[in-house]
mmCIF file with all atom_site columns, C-alpha atoms in Angstrom:
data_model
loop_
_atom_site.group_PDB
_atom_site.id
_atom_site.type_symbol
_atom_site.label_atom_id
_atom_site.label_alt_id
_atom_site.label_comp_id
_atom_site.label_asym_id
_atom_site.label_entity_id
_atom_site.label_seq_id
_atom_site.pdbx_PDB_ins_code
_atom_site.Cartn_x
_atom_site.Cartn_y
_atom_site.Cartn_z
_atom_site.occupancy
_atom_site.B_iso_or_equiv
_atom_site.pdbx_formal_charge
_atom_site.auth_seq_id
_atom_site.auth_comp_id
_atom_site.auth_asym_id
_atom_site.auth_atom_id
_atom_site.pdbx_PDB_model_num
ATOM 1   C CA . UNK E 1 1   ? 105.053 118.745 71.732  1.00 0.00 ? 437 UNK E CA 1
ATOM 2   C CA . UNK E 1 2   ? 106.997 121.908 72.495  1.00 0.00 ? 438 UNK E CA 1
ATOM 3   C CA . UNK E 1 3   ? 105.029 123.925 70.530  1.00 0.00 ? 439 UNK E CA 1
ATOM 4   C CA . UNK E 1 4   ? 102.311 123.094 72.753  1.00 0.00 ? 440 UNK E CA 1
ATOM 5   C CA . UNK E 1 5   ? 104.153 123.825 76.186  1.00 0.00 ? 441 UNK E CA 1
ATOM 6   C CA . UNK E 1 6   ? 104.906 127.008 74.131  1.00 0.00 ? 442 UNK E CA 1
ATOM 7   C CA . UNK E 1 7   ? 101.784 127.999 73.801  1.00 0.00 ? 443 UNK E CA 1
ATOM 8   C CA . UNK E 1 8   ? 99.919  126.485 76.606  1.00 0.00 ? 444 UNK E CA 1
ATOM 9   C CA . UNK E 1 9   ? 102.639 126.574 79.558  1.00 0.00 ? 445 UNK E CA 1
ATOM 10  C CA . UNK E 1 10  ? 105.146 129.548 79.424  1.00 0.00 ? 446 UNK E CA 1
ATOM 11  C CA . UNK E 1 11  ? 104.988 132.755 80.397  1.00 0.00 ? 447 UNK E CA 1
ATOM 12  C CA . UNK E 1 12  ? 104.438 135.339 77.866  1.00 0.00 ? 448 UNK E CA 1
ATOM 13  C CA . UNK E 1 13  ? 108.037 136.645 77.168  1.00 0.00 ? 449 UNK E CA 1
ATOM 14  C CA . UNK E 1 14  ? 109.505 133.299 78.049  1.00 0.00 ? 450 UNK E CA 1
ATOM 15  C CA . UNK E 1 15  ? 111.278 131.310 75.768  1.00 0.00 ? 451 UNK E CA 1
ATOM 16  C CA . UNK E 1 16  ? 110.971 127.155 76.079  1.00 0.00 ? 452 UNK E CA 1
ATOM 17  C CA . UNK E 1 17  ? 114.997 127.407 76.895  1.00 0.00 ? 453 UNK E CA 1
ATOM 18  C CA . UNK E 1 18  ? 114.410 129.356 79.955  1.00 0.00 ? 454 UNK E CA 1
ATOM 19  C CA . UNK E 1 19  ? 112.262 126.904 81.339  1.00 0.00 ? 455 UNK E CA 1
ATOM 20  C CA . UNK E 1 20  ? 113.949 123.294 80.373  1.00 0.00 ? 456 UNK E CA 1
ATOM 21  C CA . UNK E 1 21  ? 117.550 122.652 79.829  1.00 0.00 ? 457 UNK E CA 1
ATOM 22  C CA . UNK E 1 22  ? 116.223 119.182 78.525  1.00 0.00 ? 458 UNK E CA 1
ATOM 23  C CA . UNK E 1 23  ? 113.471 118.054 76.526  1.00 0.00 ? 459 UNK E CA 1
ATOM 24  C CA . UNK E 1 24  ? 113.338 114.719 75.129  1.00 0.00 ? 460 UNK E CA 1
ATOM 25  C CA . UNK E 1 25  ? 110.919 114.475 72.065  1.00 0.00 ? 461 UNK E CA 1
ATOM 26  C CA . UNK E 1 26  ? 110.235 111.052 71.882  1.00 0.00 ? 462 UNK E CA 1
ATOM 27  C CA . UNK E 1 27  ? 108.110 110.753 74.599  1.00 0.00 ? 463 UNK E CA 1
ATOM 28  C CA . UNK E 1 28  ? 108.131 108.146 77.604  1.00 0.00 ? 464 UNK E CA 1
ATOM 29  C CA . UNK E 1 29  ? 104.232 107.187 77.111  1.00 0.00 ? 465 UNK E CA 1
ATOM 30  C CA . UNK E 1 30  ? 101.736 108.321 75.127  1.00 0.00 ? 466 UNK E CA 1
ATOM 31  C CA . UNK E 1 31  ? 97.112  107.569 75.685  1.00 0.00 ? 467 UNK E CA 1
ATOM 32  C CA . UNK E 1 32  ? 94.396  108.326 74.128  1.00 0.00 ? 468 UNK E CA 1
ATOM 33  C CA . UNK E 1 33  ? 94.317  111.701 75.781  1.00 0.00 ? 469 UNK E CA 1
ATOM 34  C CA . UNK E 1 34  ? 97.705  112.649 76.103  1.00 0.00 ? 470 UNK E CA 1
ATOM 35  C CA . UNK E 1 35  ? 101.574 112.000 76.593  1.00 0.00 ? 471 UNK E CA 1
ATOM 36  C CA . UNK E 1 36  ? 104.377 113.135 78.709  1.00 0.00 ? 472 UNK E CA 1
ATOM 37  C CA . UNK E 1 37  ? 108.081 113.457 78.197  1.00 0.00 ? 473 UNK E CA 1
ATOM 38  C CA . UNK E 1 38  ? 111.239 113.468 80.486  1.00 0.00 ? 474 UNK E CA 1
ATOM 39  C CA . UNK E 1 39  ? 112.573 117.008 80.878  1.00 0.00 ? 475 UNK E CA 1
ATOM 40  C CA . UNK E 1 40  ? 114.624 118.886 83.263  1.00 0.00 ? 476 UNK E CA 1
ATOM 41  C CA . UNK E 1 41  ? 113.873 122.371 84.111  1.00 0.00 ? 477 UNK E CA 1
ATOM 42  C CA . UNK E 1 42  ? 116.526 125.243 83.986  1.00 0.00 ? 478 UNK E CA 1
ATOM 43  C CA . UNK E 1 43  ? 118.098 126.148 87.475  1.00 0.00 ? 479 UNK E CA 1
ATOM 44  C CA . UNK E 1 44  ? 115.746 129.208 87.760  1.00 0.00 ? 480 UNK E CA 1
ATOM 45  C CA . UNK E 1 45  ? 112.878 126.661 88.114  1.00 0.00 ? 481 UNK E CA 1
ATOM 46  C CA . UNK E 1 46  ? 114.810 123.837 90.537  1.00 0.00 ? 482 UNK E CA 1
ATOM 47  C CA . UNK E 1 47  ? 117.196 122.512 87.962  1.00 0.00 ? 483 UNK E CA 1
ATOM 48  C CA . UNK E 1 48  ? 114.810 118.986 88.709  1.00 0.00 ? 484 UNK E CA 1
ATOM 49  C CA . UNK E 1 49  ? 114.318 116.460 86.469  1.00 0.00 ? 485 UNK E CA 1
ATOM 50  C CA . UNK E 1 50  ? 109.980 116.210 85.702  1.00 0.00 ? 486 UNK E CA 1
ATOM 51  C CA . UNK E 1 51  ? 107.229 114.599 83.174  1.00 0.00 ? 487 UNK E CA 1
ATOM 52  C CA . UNK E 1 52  ? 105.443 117.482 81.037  1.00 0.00 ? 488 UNK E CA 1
ATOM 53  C CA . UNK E 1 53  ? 102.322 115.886 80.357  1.00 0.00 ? 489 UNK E CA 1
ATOM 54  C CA . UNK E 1 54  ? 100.525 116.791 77.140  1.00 0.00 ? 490 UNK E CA 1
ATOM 55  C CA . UNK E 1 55  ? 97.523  117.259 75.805  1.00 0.00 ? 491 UNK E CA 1
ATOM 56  C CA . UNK E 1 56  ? 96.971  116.363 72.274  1.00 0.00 ? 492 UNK E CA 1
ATOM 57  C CA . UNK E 1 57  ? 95.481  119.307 70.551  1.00 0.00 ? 493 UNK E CA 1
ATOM 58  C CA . UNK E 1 58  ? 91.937  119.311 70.190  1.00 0.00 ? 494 UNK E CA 1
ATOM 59  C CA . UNK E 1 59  ? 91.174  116.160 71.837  1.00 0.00 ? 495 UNK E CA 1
ATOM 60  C CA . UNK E 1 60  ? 88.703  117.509 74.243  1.00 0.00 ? 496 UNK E CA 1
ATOM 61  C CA . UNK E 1 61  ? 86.338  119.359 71.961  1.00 0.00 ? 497 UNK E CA 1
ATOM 62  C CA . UNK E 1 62  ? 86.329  116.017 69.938  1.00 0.00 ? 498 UNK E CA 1
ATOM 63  C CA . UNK E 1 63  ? 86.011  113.146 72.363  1.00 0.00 ? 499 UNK E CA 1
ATOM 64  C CA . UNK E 1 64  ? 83.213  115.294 74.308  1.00 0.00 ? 500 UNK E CA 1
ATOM 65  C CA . UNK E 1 65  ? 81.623  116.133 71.049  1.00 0.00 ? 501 UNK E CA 1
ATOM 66  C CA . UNK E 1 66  ? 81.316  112.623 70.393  1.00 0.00 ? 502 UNK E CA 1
ATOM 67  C CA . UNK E 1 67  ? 80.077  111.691 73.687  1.00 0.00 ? 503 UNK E CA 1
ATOM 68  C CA . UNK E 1 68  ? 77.055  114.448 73.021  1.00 0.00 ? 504 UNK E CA 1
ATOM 69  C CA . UNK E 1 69  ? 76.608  112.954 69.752  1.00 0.00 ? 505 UNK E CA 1
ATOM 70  C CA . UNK E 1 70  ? 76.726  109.478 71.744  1.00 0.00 ? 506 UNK E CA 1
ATOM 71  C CA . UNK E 1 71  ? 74.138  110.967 74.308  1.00 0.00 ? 507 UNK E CA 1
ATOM 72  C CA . UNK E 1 72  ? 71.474  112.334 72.147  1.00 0.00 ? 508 UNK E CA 1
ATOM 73  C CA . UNK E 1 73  ? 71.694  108.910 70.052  1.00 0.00 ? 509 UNK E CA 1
ATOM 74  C CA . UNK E 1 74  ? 71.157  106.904 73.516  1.00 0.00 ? 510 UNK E CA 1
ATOM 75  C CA . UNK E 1 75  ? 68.066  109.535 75.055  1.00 0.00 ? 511 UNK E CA 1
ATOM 76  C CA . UNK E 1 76  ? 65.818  107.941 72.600  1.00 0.00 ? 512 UNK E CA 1
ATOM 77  C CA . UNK E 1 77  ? 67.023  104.475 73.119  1.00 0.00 ? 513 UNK E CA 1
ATOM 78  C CA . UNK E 1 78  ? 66.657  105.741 77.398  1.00 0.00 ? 514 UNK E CA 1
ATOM 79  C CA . UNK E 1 79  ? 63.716  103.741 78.364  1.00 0.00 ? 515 UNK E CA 1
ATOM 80  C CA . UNK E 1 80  ? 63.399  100.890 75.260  1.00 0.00 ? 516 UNK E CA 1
ATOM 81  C CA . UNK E 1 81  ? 63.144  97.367  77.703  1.00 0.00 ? 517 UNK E CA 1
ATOM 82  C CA . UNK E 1 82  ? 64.844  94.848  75.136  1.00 0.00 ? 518 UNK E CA 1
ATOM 83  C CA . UNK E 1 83  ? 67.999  96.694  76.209  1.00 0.00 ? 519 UNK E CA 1
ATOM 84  C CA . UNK E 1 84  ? 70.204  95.523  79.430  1.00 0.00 ? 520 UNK E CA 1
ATOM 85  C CA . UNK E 1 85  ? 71.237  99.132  80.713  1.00 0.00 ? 521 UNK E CA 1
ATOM 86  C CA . UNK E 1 86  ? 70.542  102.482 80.526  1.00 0.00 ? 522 UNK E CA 1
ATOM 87  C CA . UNK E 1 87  ? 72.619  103.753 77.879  1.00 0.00 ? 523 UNK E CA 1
ATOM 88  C CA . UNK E 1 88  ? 72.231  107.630 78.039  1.00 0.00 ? 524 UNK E CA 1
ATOM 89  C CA . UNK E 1 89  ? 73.326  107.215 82.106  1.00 0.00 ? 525 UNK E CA 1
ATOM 90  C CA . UNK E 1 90  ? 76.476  105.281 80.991  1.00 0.00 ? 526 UNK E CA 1
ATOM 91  C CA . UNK E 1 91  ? 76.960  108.132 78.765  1.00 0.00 ? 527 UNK E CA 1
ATOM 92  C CA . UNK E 1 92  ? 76.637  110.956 80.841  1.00 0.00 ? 528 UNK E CA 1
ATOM 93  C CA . UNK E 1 93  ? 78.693  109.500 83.473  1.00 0.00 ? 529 UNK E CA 1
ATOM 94  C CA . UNK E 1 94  ? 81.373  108.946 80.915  1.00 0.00 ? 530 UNK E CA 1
ATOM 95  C CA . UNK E 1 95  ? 81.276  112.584 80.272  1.00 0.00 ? 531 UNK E CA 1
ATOM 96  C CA . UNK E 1 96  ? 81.676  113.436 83.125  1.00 0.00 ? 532 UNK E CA 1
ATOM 97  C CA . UNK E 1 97  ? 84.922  111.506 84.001  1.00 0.00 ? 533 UNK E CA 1
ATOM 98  C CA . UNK E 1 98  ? 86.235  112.392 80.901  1.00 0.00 ? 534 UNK E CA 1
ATOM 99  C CA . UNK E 1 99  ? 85.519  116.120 81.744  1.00 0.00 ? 535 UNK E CA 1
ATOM 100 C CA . UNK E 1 100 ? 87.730  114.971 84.839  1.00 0.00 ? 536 UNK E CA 1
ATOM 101 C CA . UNK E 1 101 ? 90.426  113.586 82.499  1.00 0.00 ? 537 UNK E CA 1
ATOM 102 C CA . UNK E 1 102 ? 90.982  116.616 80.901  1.00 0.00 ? 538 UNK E CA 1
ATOM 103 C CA . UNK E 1 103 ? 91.875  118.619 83.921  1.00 0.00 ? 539 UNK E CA 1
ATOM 104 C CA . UNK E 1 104 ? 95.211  118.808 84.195  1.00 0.00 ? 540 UNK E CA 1
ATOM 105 C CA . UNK E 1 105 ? 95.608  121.281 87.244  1.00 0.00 ? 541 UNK E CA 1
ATOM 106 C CA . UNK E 1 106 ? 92.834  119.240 89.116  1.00 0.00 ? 542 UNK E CA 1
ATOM 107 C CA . UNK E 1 107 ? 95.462  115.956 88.588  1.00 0.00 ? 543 UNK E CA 1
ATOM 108 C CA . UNK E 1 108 ? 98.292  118.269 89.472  1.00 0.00 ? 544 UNK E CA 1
ATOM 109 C CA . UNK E 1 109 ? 96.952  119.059 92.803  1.00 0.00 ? 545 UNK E CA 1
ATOM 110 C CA . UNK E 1 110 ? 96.114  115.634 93.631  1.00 0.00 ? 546 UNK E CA 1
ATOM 111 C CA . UNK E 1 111 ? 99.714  114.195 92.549  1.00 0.00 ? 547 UNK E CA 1
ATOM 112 C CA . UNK E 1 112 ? 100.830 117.148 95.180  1.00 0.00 ? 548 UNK E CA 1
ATOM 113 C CA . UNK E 1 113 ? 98.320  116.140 97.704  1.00 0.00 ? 549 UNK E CA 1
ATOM 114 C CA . UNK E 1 114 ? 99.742  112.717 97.365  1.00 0.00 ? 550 UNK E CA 1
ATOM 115 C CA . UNK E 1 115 ? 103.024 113.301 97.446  1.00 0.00 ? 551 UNK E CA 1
ATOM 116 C CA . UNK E 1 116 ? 102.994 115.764 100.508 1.00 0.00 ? 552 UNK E CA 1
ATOM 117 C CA . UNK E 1 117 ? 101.131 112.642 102.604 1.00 0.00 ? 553 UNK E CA 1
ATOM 118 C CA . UNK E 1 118 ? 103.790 110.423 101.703 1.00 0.00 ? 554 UNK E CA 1
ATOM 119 C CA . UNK E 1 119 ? 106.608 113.304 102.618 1.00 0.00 ? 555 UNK E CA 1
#
């Protein structure tokens, strides 16, 4: 996991220290998508205890390539009667809001959205 924020979150000449004074590794939950962990962040950064949600590593380029997979299996099955729903539709709409799931800055604006109504 802290290879990821690593990679992913710091800054380029920042080490992981700088930014957390804890980590914990084992992490609080974990989904298909992703997990978080309990840290707190170095004084520089508010000193405040958070949850560092992370992506699993190449999640998104497989669960969307199996949802295209999924898709062109279904366009050929689109408009076959003996079947109770529209398969491809379901499909595409579950690309889409999994396209949604994966974007973590969208879900950190909202949480900040939220939070500032309820401030």
């Amino acid at each position: 996991a802290k290879a990821v924020v690593v990679q992913e979150l710091l800054n380029r000449h920042e080490k992981f220290e700088d930014v957390f004074s804890e980590f914990d590794d084992e992490p609080l939950g974990a989904a298909s998508v992703a997990q978080v962990h309990r840290a707190v962040l170095t004084e520089k950064y508010g000193g405040k205890e958070v949850a560092v949600k992370i992506q699993r590593p190449s999640i998104e380029s497989k669960l969307m390539g199996d949802i295209a997979n999924l898709k062109a299996l279904t366009k050929a099955l689109q408009n076959v009667d003996a079947l109770p729903l529209d398969y491809y539709t379901v499909m595409a709409e579950l690309e889409k809001q999994l396209g949604d799931e994966f974007d973590f800055v969208a879900e950190a604006v909202a949480m900040d959205r939220i939070y500032n109504s309820l401030s």
